[in-house]
Coordinates of C-alpha atoms in Angstrom, one line a residue:
Chain A
M1 CA 195.0 118.5 144.7
P2 CA 195.6 115.9 147.4
L3 CA 192.2 114.2 147.0
S4 CA 192.5 113.8 143.2
R5 CA 196.1 112.5 143.7
F6 CA 194.9 110.0 146.2
L7 CA 192.0 108.9 143.9
R8 CA 194.4 108.6 141.0
R9 CA 196.8 106.5 143.1
F10 CA 194.1 104.3 144.5
F11 CA 192.1 103.7 141.3
G12 CA 194.8 104.3 138.7
D13 CA 196.8 101.4 137.2
P14 CA 200.5 102.0 137.6
A15 CA 201.6 99.5 134.9
T16 CA 199.3 101.1 132.3
S17 CA 200.5 104.6 133.4
R18 CA 204.1 103.5 132.9
K19 CA 203.4 102.1 129.4
R20 CA 201.3 105.2 128.5
A21 CA 204.2 107.5 129.6
F22 CA 206.7 105.4 127.6
L23 CA 204.5 105.5 124.4
R24 CA 204.0 109.2 124.8
S25 CA 207.8 109.7 124.9
L26 CA 208.0 108.2 121.4
D27 CA 207.8 110.4 118.3
L28 CA 205.4 107.9 116.8
F29 CA 202.7 108.6 119.4
K30 CA 203.6 111.9 120.9
D31 CA 200.5 113.7 119.6
L32 CA 198.0 111.1 120.9
R33 CA 195.6 112.0 123.7
F34 CA 195.4 110.2 127.1
V35 CA 192.5 107.9 126.1
D36 CA 194.0 107.2 122.7
L37 CA 197.2 106.1 124.5
G38 CA 195.0 103.8 126.7
H39 CA 193.5 102.2 123.6
L40 CA 197.0 101.8 122.2
V41 CA 198.3 100.2 125.3
Q42 CA 195.4 97.7 125.2
S43 CA 196.2 96.9 121.5
M44 CA 199.8 96.1 122.2
H45 CA 201.4 93.0 123.7
S46 CA 204.4 93.0 125.8
R47 CA 207.1 90.3 125.9
T48 CA 210.4 89.8 127.5
Y49 CA 213.2 88.4 125.3
H50 CA 216.2 86.9 127.0
E51 CA 219.8 87.3 125.7
G52 CA 220.2 85.4 122.4
E53 CA 216.5 84.9 121.7
V54 CA 215.5 85.5 118.1
L55 CA 212.6 87.8 117.6
F56 CA 212.3 87.0 113.9
M57 CA 214.4 85.6 111.2
E58 CA 215.2 86.9 107.8
G59 CA 212.6 85.3 105.5
D60 CA 209.9 85.0 108.2
I61 CA 206.6 86.6 107.2
G62 CA 206.3 89.9 109.2
R63 CA 203.0 90.7 110.9
A64 CA 203.9 93.0 113.8
L65 CA 205.7 96.2 114.6
F66 CA 208.2 95.9 117.5
I67 CA 209.0 98.8 119.9
L68 CA 212.0 98.3 122.2
E69 CA 211.2 99.4 125.7
S70 CA 214.4 98.3 127.3
G71 CA 217.5 96.3 126.4
Q72 CA 219.2 96.0 123.0
V73 CA 218.2 94.1 119.9
Q74 CA 220.7 93.3 117.1
L75 CA 219.6 93.3 113.4
T76 CA 221.7 91.0 111.2
K77 CA 221.5 90.0 107.6
A78 CA 223.0 87.0 105.8
G79 CA 225.9 88.0 103.6
P80 CA 226.8 86.4 100.2
D81 CA 228.8 83.8 102.1
G82 CA 225.8 83.0 104.3
Q83 CA 227.4 84.4 107.4
P84 CA 225.3 87.0 109.4
R85 CA 226.4 90.6 109.1
K86 CA 225.5 93.1 111.8
I87 CA 223.6 96.0 110.3
Y88 CA 222.1 97.8 113.3
T89 CA 221.6 97.7 117.0
I90 CA 218.2 98.9 118.2
Q91 CA 218.2 101.1 121.3
P92 CA 215.3 101.6 123.7
G93 CA 212.6 103.8 122.3
E94 CA 213.3 102.8 118.7
F95 CA 210.9 100.6 116.7
F96 CA 211.5 98.1 114.0
G97 CA 209.7 95.6 111.7
E98 CA 207.3 98.4 110.8
M99 CA 207.1 97.3 107.2
A100 CA 204.9 94.4 108.4
L101 CA 202.2 96.9 109.2
L102 CA 202.0 97.8 105.5
E103 CA 202.6 94.5 103.7
Q104 CA 202.9 90.9 104.8
L105 CA 206.3 90.2 103.2
P106 CA 209.3 88.2 104.4
R107 CA 211.5 90.0 106.9
T108 CA 214.7 91.4 105.3
A109 CA 216.8 90.9 108.5
T110 CA 217.1 88.8 111.6
A111 CA 216.5 90.4 115.0
T112 CA 218.1 88.9 118.1
A113 CA 218.1 90.2 121.7
V114 CA 221.6 91.1 122.7
E115 CA 220.5 91.4 126.4
R116 CA 217.3 90.9 128.3
S117 CA 214.9 93.1 126.4
Q118 CA 211.4 94.3 127.0
V119 CA 209.5 94.6 123.7
L120 CA 206.0 95.9 122.8
L121 CA 204.4 94.4 119.8
L122 CA 201.7 96.0 117.7
Y123 CA 200.0 93.4 115.5
R124 CA 198.9 94.3 112.0
S125 CA 195.2 93.5 112.5
K126 CA 195.2 95.5 115.8
L127 CA 196.4 98.5 113.8
E128 CA 193.6 97.8 111.3
S129 CA 191.1 97.7 114.2
L130 CA 192.5 101.0 115.5
L131 CA 192.2 102.5 112.1
S132 CA 188.5 101.7 111.9
S133 CA 187.5 102.2 115.6
H134 CA 189.9 105.0 116.6
P135 CA 191.0 106.7 113.3
R136 CA 193.0 109.4 115.2
I137 CA 195.4 106.8 116.4
G138 CA 195.6 104.9 113.1
V139 CA 196.2 108.1 111.1
Q140 CA 198.9 109.2 113.5
I141 CA 200.8 105.9 113.1
M142 CA 200.2 105.7 109.3
T143 CA 201.3 109.4 108.9
H144 CA 204.5 108.6 110.8
L145 CA 205.2 105.5 108.7
A146 CA 204.6 107.5 105.5
Q147 CA 207.1 110.1 106.7
L148 CA 209.6 107.3 107.5
L149 CA 209.2 105.8 104.1
S150 CA 209.5 109.2 102.5
A151 CA 212.8 109.8 104.4
R152 CA 214.1 106.5 103.2
L153 CA 213.1 107.2 99.6
R154 CA 214.9 110.5 99.8
R155 CA 218.1 108.9 101.1
A156 CA 217.8 106.1 98.5
G157 CA 217.3 108.7 95.8
G158 CA 220.2 110.8 97.1
S159 CA 222.5 107.8 97.0
G160 CA 221.5 107.0 93.3
S161 CA 219.5 104.0 94.2
P162 CA 216.3 103.3 92.2
A163 CA 213.1 104.8 93.5
G164 CA 211.8 101.5 94.6
A165 CA 214.6 100.8 97.0
G166 CA 212.6 101.9 100.0
R167 CA 213.5 98.6 101.8
T168 CA 217.1 99.5 102.2
D169 CA 219.3 97.1 104.1
S170 CA 222.1 99.4 104.9
P171 CA 222.2 101.1 108.3
T172 CA 221.3 104.8 108.1
A173 CA 222.3 107.6 110.4
G174 CA 221.7 111.2 110.9
A175 CA 217.9 111.1 110.8
S176 CA 216.0 113.4 113.2
S177 CA 213.7 110.7 114.3
G178 CA 215.1 107.9 116.3
A179 CA 212.8 105.5 114.5
A180 CA 214.0 106.6 111.1
A181 CA 217.5 105.5 112.0
T182 CA 216.5 101.9 112.0
P183 CA 216.6 100.0 108.7
A184 CA 213.5 98.3 107.4
S185 CA 213.1 94.7 108.6
Chain B
M9 CA 220.1 82.3 105.1
S10 CA 219.9 78.7 106.1
E11 CA 217.6 76.3 104.2
R12 CA 214.3 75.7 105.8
Q13 CA 212.7 72.4 106.2
A14 CA 209.0 71.8 106.2
P15 CA 207.9 71.3 109.8
A16 CA 206.2 68.1 110.7
L17 CA 202.5 68.6 111.2
L18 CA 201.5 65.1 112.3
P19 CA 202.6 65.5 116.0
V20 CA 200.6 68.8 116.2
V21 CA 197.5 67.2 114.7
L22 CA 197.9 64.1 117.0
A23 CA 198.3 66.4 120.1
C24 CA 195.2 68.4 119.1
A25 CA 193.2 65.2 118.6
A26 CA 194.3 63.9 122.0
A27 CA 193.4 67.2 123.7
L28 CA 189.9 67.1 122.0
Y29 CA 189.4 63.6 123.2
C30 CA 190.4 64.5 126.8
A31 CA 188.0 67.5 126.6
Y32 CA 185.2 65.1 125.5
L33 CA 185.9 62.8 128.5
V34 CA 185.6 65.7 131.0
R35 CA 182.9 67.6 129.1
Q36 CA 180.6 67.8 132.2
A37 CA 183.3 69.5 134.3
L38 CA 184.2 71.8 131.4
L39 CA 180.6 73.1 131.0
P40 CA 180.8 76.0 133.5
F41 CA 184.2 77.0 132.2
V42 CA 183.0 77.1 128.6
L43 CA 179.9 79.2 129.5
S44 CA 182.1 81.5 131.6
F45 CA 184.6 81.8 128.8
A46 CA 181.9 82.8 126.4
L47 CA 180.4 85.3 128.9
A48 CA 183.8 86.8 129.6
Y49 CA 184.5 87.1 125.9
V50 CA 181.3 89.0 125.4
L51 CA 181.8 91.3 128.3
N52 CA 185.5 92.0 127.9
P53 CA 185.2 95.0 125.6
L54 CA 183.2 96.8 128.3
I55 CA 185.9 96.2 130.8
D56 CA 188.6 97.2 128.3
A57 CA 186.7 100.4 127.4
A58 CA 186.7 101.5 131.1
E59 CA 190.3 100.4 131.5
T60 CA 191.5 102.8 128.8
R61 CA 190.7 105.6 131.2
G62 CA 193.6 104.5 133.3
L63 CA 191.6 102.6 136.0
R64 CA 192.8 99.4 137.7
R65 CA 191.2 96.4 136.1
F66 CA 190.2 95.0 139.5
H67 CA 188.2 98.1 140.3
V68 CA 186.6 98.1 136.8
V69 CA 185.5 94.5 137.1
L70 CA 184.2 94.9 140.6
A71 CA 182.2 98.0 139.7
F72 CA 180.8 96.2 136.7
Y73 CA 179.7 93.3 138.9
I74 CA 178.0 95.6 141.3
L75 CA 176.2 97.5 138.5
A76 CA 175.3 94.2 136.8
G77 CA 173.9 92.8 140.1
L78 CA 171.8 95.9 140.6
L79 CA 170.6 95.8 137.0
L80 CA 169.7 92.1 137.3
Y81 CA 167.9 92.7 140.6
L82 CA 165.8 95.5 139.0
L83 CA 165.1 93.3 135.9
G84 CA 164.1 90.5 138.3
Q85 CA 161.8 92.8 140.1
L86 CA 160.2 93.8 136.9
L87 CA 160.0 90.5 135.1
L88 CA 159.6 87.9 137.9
P89 CA 156.0 89.0 138.9
V90 CA 155.0 88.8 135.2
L91 CA 156.5 85.3 134.9
L92 CA 154.8 84.2 138.2
A93 CA 151.5 85.7 137.1
E94 CA 151.8 83.8 133.7
T95 CA 152.5 80.5 135.5
S96 CA 149.7 80.9 138.0
R97 CA 147.3 81.9 135.2
L98 CA 148.4 78.8 133.3
Q99 CA 147.6 76.6 136.3
V100 CA 144.1 78.1 136.7
D101 CA 143.3 78.1 133.0
A102 CA 144.8 74.6 132.2
P103 CA 141.4 72.8 132.5
V104 CA 139.7 75.4 130.4
Y105 CA 142.5 75.2 127.8
L106 CA 142.3 71.4 127.7
A107 CA 138.5 71.6 127.2
K108 CA 139.1 74.0 124.4
V109 CA 141.7 71.7 122.8
Q110 CA 139.3 68.8 123.0
K111 CA 136.5 71.0 121.5
F112 CA 138.9 72.1 118.8
A113 CA 139.9 68.5 118.1
A114 CA 136.3 67.4 118.0
G115 CA 135.4 70.3 115.6
L116 CA 138.4 69.3 113.4
Q117 CA 137.2 65.7 113.4
G118 CA 133.7 66.7 112.5
R119 CA 134.8 68.9 109.6
A120 CA 137.2 66.1 108.4
A121 CA 134.5 63.5 108.6
K122 CA 132.2 65.7 106.5
H123 CA 134.8 66.1 103.8
L124 CA 136.3 62.6 104.1
P125 CA 133.4 60.4 105.3
H126 CA 135.2 57.1 104.6
A127 CA 138.5 58.0 106.3
G128 CA 138.5 56.9 109.9
L129 CA 140.3 59.8 111.6
P130 CA 141.2 58.9 115.2
I131 CA 141.5 62.5 116.4
G132 CA 139.3 61.9 119.4
P133 CA 141.2 58.9 120.7
L134 CA 144.5 60.7 119.9
A135 CA 143.5 63.7 121.9
E136 CA 142.4 61.5 124.8
R137 CA 145.7 59.7 124.7
A138 CA 147.7 63.0 124.6
Y139 CA 145.6 64.2 127.6
A140 CA 146.3 61.0 129.5
S141 CA 150.0 61.3 128.7
A142 CA 150.2 64.9 129.8
M143 CA 148.5 64.0 133.1
A144 CA 150.9 61.1 133.6
Q145 CA 153.9 63.5 133.0
L146 CA 152.6 65.9 135.6
E147 CA 153.5 63.3 138.3
F148 CA 157.1 63.6 137.3
V149 CA 157.2 67.4 137.5
P150 CA 158.9 67.4 141.0
S151 CA 161.6 65.1 139.8
Y152 CA 162.1 67.2 136.7
L153 CA 162.5 70.3 138.9
L154 CA 165.0 68.4 141.1
G155 CA 166.9 67.5 137.9
L156 CA 167.3 71.3 137.4
F157 CA 169.3 71.7 140.6
P158 CA 172.7 70.9 139.0
L159 CA 171.9 73.7 136.5
L160 CA 171.2 76.1 139.4
S161 CA 174.8 75.6 140.5
L162 CA 175.8 77.1 137.2
F163 CA 174.1 80.4 138.2
F164 CA 176.7 80.7 141.0
L165 CA 179.7 79.0 139.3
V166 CA 179.5 80.9 136.0
P167 CA 179.6 84.4 137.4
F168 CA 182.4 83.3 139.8
I169 CA 184.6 81.9 137.1
T170 CA 183.7 84.8 134.7
F171 CA 184.9 87.3 137.4
F172 CA 188.4 85.7 137.4
L173 CA 188.5 85.4 133.6
L174 CA 187.6 89.1 133.2
L175 CA 190.2 90.0 135.8
D176 CA 193.0 87.9 134.5
G177 CA 192.1 87.8 130.8
P178 CA 195.0 90.0 129.7
L179 CA 197.4 88.1 132.0
I180 CA 196.4 84.8 130.4
I181 CA 197.1 86.2 126.9
S182 CA 200.5 87.7 127.9
T183 CA 201.5 84.5 129.7
T184 CA 200.7 82.6 126.5
I185 CA 202.7 85.0 124.4
Q186 CA 205.6 84.8 126.9
A187 CA 205.4 81.0 126.8
A188 CA 205.5 80.9 123.0
P189 CA 208.9 80.2 121.4
S190 CA 210.5 83.6 120.8
R191 CA 210.6 83.3 117.0
Y192 CA 206.9 82.2 116.8
V193 CA 205.4 85.1 118.9
E194 CA 204.1 86.7 115.7
Q195 CA 202.5 83.4 114.6
A196 CA 201.0 83.0 118.1
L197 CA 199.6 86.6 117.9
H198 CA 198.3 85.9 114.4
L199 CA 196.4 82.8 115.7
L200 CA 195.0 84.7 118.7
N201 CA 193.9 87.6 116.5
A202 CA 192.3 85.3 113.9
I203 CA 190.4 83.5 116.6
D204 CA 189.4 86.7 118.3
A205 CA 188.2 88.3 115.0
S206 CA 185.8 85.4 114.3
L207 CA 184.8 84.2 117.8
G208 CA 184.3 87.5 119.5
H209 CA 182.1 88.9 116.9
Y210 CA 180.1 85.7 116.5
L211 CA 179.4 85.5 120.3
R212 CA 178.6 89.2 120.6
G213 CA 176.4 89.0 117.5
I214 CA 174.4 86.0 118.6
L215 CA 173.8 87.6 122.0
I216 CA 172.5 90.7 120.3
V217 CA 170.2 88.5 118.1
A218 CA 168.9 86.6 121.2
L219 CA 168.1 89.8 123.1
S220 CA 166.5 91.4 120.0
I221 CA 164.4 88.3 119.4
T222 CA 163.3 88.1 123.0
A223 CA 162.3 91.8 123.1
A224 CA 160.6 91.8 119.7
S225 CA 158.7 88.5 120.5
Y226 CA 157.6 89.9 123.9
V227 CA 156.2 93.1 122.4
G228 CA 154.6 91.3 119.5
L229 CA 153.0 88.5 121.6
L230 CA 151.8 91.1 124.1
A231 CA 150.2 93.1 121.2
L232 CA 148.5 89.9 120.1
G233 CA 147.1 89.4 123.6
L234 CA 148.8 86.1 124.4
H235 CA 148.8 85.3 128.1
A236 CA 152.2 83.6 128.2
A237 CA 153.9 86.3 126.2
L238 CA 157.0 86.6 128.4
S239 CA 157.6 82.8 128.8
I240 CA 157.4 82.2 125.0
A241 CA 159.6 85.2 124.3
I242 CA 162.3 84.0 126.7
L243 CA 162.0 80.5 125.2
A244 CA 162.4 81.9 121.7
G245 CA 165.3 84.1 122.8
V246 CA 167.2 81.2 124.5
S247 CA 166.6 78.9 121.4
S248 CA 168.0 81.6 119.1
F249 CA 171.5 80.8 120.6
V250 CA 171.2 77.9 118.1
P251 CA 171.3 79.6 114.7
Y252 CA 167.8 79.8 113.0
L253 CA 166.1 77.9 115.9
G254 CA 164.7 80.9 117.8
A255 CA 162.0 81.9 115.3
V256 CA 161.0 78.3 114.7
V257 CA 160.6 77.5 118.4
G258 CA 158.7 80.8 118.9
A259 CA 156.4 80.1 116.0
L260 CA 155.6 76.5 117.1
V261 CA 155.2 77.2 120.8
G262 CA 153.5 80.6 120.3
G263 CA 151.2 79.1 117.6
A264 CA 150.2 76.2 119.8
A265 CA 149.6 78.6 122.7
A266 CA 147.4 80.9 120.5
V267 CA 145.3 77.9 119.4
I268 CA 144.8 76.8 123.0
Q269 CA 144.0 80.3 124.3
F270 CA 141.8 81.6 121.5
G271 CA 140.7 78.3 120.0
T272 CA 141.1 79.6 116.4
V273 CA 143.6 78.8 113.7
E274 CA 143.7 82.5 112.7
A275 CA 145.3 83.5 116.0
S276 CA 147.9 80.9 115.5
L277 CA 148.6 82.2 112.0
K278 CA 149.1 85.7 113.4
V279 CA 151.7 84.4 115.8
V280 CA 153.5 82.5 113.0
A281 CA 153.4 85.7 110.9
L282 CA 154.9 87.6 113.8
F283 CA 157.8 85.2 114.0
V284 CA 158.3 85.1 110.3
G285 CA 158.5 88.9 110.4
I286 CA 161.0 88.8 113.3
R287 CA 163.1 86.3 111.4
L288 CA 163.1 88.5 108.2
A289 CA 164.0 91.5 110.3
D290 CA 166.8 89.6 111.9
E291 CA 168.0 88.6 108.4
A292 CA 167.7 92.1 107.0
L293 CA 168.9 94.2 109.9
L294 CA 171.1 92.2 112.2
Q295 CA 172.7 89.5 110.2
P296 CA 174.6 91.8 107.7
F297 CA 176.0 93.6 110.7
I298 CA 177.1 90.4 112.4
A299 CA 178.3 88.6 109.3
K300 CA 180.4 91.6 108.3
Y301 CA 182.7 90.8 111.2
S302 CA 182.5 87.1 111.7
V303 CA 184.1 84.2 109.9
H304 CA 182.2 83.3 106.8
L305 CA 181.3 79.6 107.0
H306 CA 179.8 77.6 104.2
P307 CA 176.2 76.6 105.1
L308 CA 177.2 73.0 104.8
I309 CA 180.0 73.5 107.4
Y310 CA 177.4 75.3 109.6
L311 CA 175.1 72.3 109.3
L312 CA 177.8 69.7 109.8
S313 CA 179.3 71.5 112.8
M314 CA 175.9 71.7 114.5
M315 CA 175.1 68.1 113.8
I316 CA 178.5 67.0 115.2
G317 CA 178.2 69.4 118.2
G318 CA 174.6 68.3 119.0
E319 CA 175.6 64.6 118.7
I320 CA 178.5 64.9 121.1
F321 CA 177.5 67.6 123.5
G322 CA 173.7 67.9 123.2
F323 CA 172.0 71.3 123.3
L324 CA 175.2 73.1 124.4
G325 CA 177.0 71.4 121.5
L326 CA 174.5 73.0 119.2
V327 CA 175.1 76.4 120.8
F328 CA 178.9 76.2 120.6
A329 CA 179.2 74.3 117.4
V330 CA 179.6 77.4 115.2
P331 CA 182.1 79.1 117.5
A332 CA 184.1 75.9 117.6
A333 CA 184.0 75.7 113.8
C334 CA 185.2 79.3 113.7
I335 CA 188.2 78.5 116.0
L336 CA 189.0 75.4 113.9
K337 CA 188.8 77.4 110.7
A338 CA 191.1 80.1 112.0
L339 CA 193.5 77.4 113.4
V340 CA 193.6 75.5 110.1
Q341 CA 194.2 78.8 108.1
V342 CA 197.0 80.0 110.3
V343 CA 198.7 76.7 110.6
W344 CA 198.5 76.2 106.8
E345 CA 199.8 79.7 106.1
W346 CA 202.7 79.1 108.5
Y347 CA 203.4 75.6 107.0
A348 CA 203.2 77.0 103.5
S349 CA 205.6 79.8 104.4
Q350 CA 208.1 77.5 106.2
A351 CA 208.0 74.9 103.4
R352 CA 208.3 77.6 100.8
L353 CA 205.1 76.3 99.1
R354 CA 204.0 79.9 98.3
G355 CA 205.8 83.0 97.2
H356 CA 205.3 86.5 98.6
A357 CA 205.4 89.0 95.8
A358 CA 205.9 92.7 96.7
R359 CA 203.4 95.0 95.3
D360 CA 204.6 96.6 92.1
C361 CA 203.8 100.2 92.9
V362 CA 207.0 102.0 92.1
A363 CA 206.4 102.7 88.4
V364 CA 205.9 106.4 89.0
P365 CA 209.4 108.0 89.5
Y366 CA 210.1 109.5 92.9
T367 CA 209.8 113.3 92.8

């Protein structure tokens, strides 16, 4: 309808619509409704990282989930000799640092922007607010995180690692979800 | 991983102290901004809620201002005649009330003289002196009213500044996050969230308390038949922005008004009982809801912050002392957590929840 399209264009916020469309394209949020995505957009913070900027360092206390909107982010981990080893390159649409949403523990890898990258951050306490005020969103995220952990445990179990090795440092591949392909950080 | 060094806190503390001192020097100019910030903080969730529907923030804020303007106009139409009627009735009844006070004082003196015949109670001279002093103060009323003109400017300035704060609030936050050193974005977010959690809930909570006390006082005083019910209810509501003060002011002013209007102590006691009831209801019904979300401050910190705020900034210092203490507490907690983490003063143990084998 031309009138509704005009009204949507006049009153609608294009920046929010773009973010909403991006979030809906992710496995993590694909089942959320229009208004839920609006709440999610408001709960997230956006930041541009320039090439070489460090998002977090191994050992920093993690408090946020990062979703890469555009650009590339390199995950590295210090080897026995203290030199950084590349473990994974995050591609747009993938998320990382999700363990911070479950526990405030030191990061297990360092994340550095390889090129100019646009990142969305979901802070832990914002997720907690969403869980209490909009349980549908919180449950969706937590379910996905549980599936992710389950997938990691299966892989760890399959490779003969102890059951508690959910926080694997090795890059994993072949997962159906793009998110599950990123190591915990 | 490279060895970390404990960051130096002294420059940060010195910079904060210098910023606070500068804020103190320009406190008069900051007043409308502080009030606007508080108002924007309280109103922001309404704007956010409408924005989740995909609307442009500018349209939402504009629509809100139009609606709020209409609502205030209607409220003014409803309440202003009552306030004006109360004022004009006070002007007419003032001599009658003064006569009643004098009669009441004389009665008190007579009763006191009967029970304590040897004590010279100067109630009569005291009442005359108070009357003369009140009459003398009446001459200064025009200058007092002129003194309120700078406050009137706030009625225009505060909504104006609040409009821009509501409009650009998210932009201010995203600019702050963008300006933070990349590695410390999480810490900056942690700080913003810690402040938001305590400050936002406190400010919204205290506004709910003020509105509830105003409404309950008005209904209660009206039921008791007090002529100046609305004026006293508004005074009690405004005073309740300072924790615990609303009911005290309401009981004192309402009690005095009841004595003057009815000439009996019983009427005054009824008003005091009303405000005790309101205070208890506030403690039982509202405070648990508010305290659940806000930062828990020790009563001594409460008292200390209010004394310091009142000493430095007067009445507004009393109003904003607790929010400032909330911010300070969140700041100290976050900075200390960060310092302890960087300096490796505290370990972070993972939860031992893997005893059950994976099946």
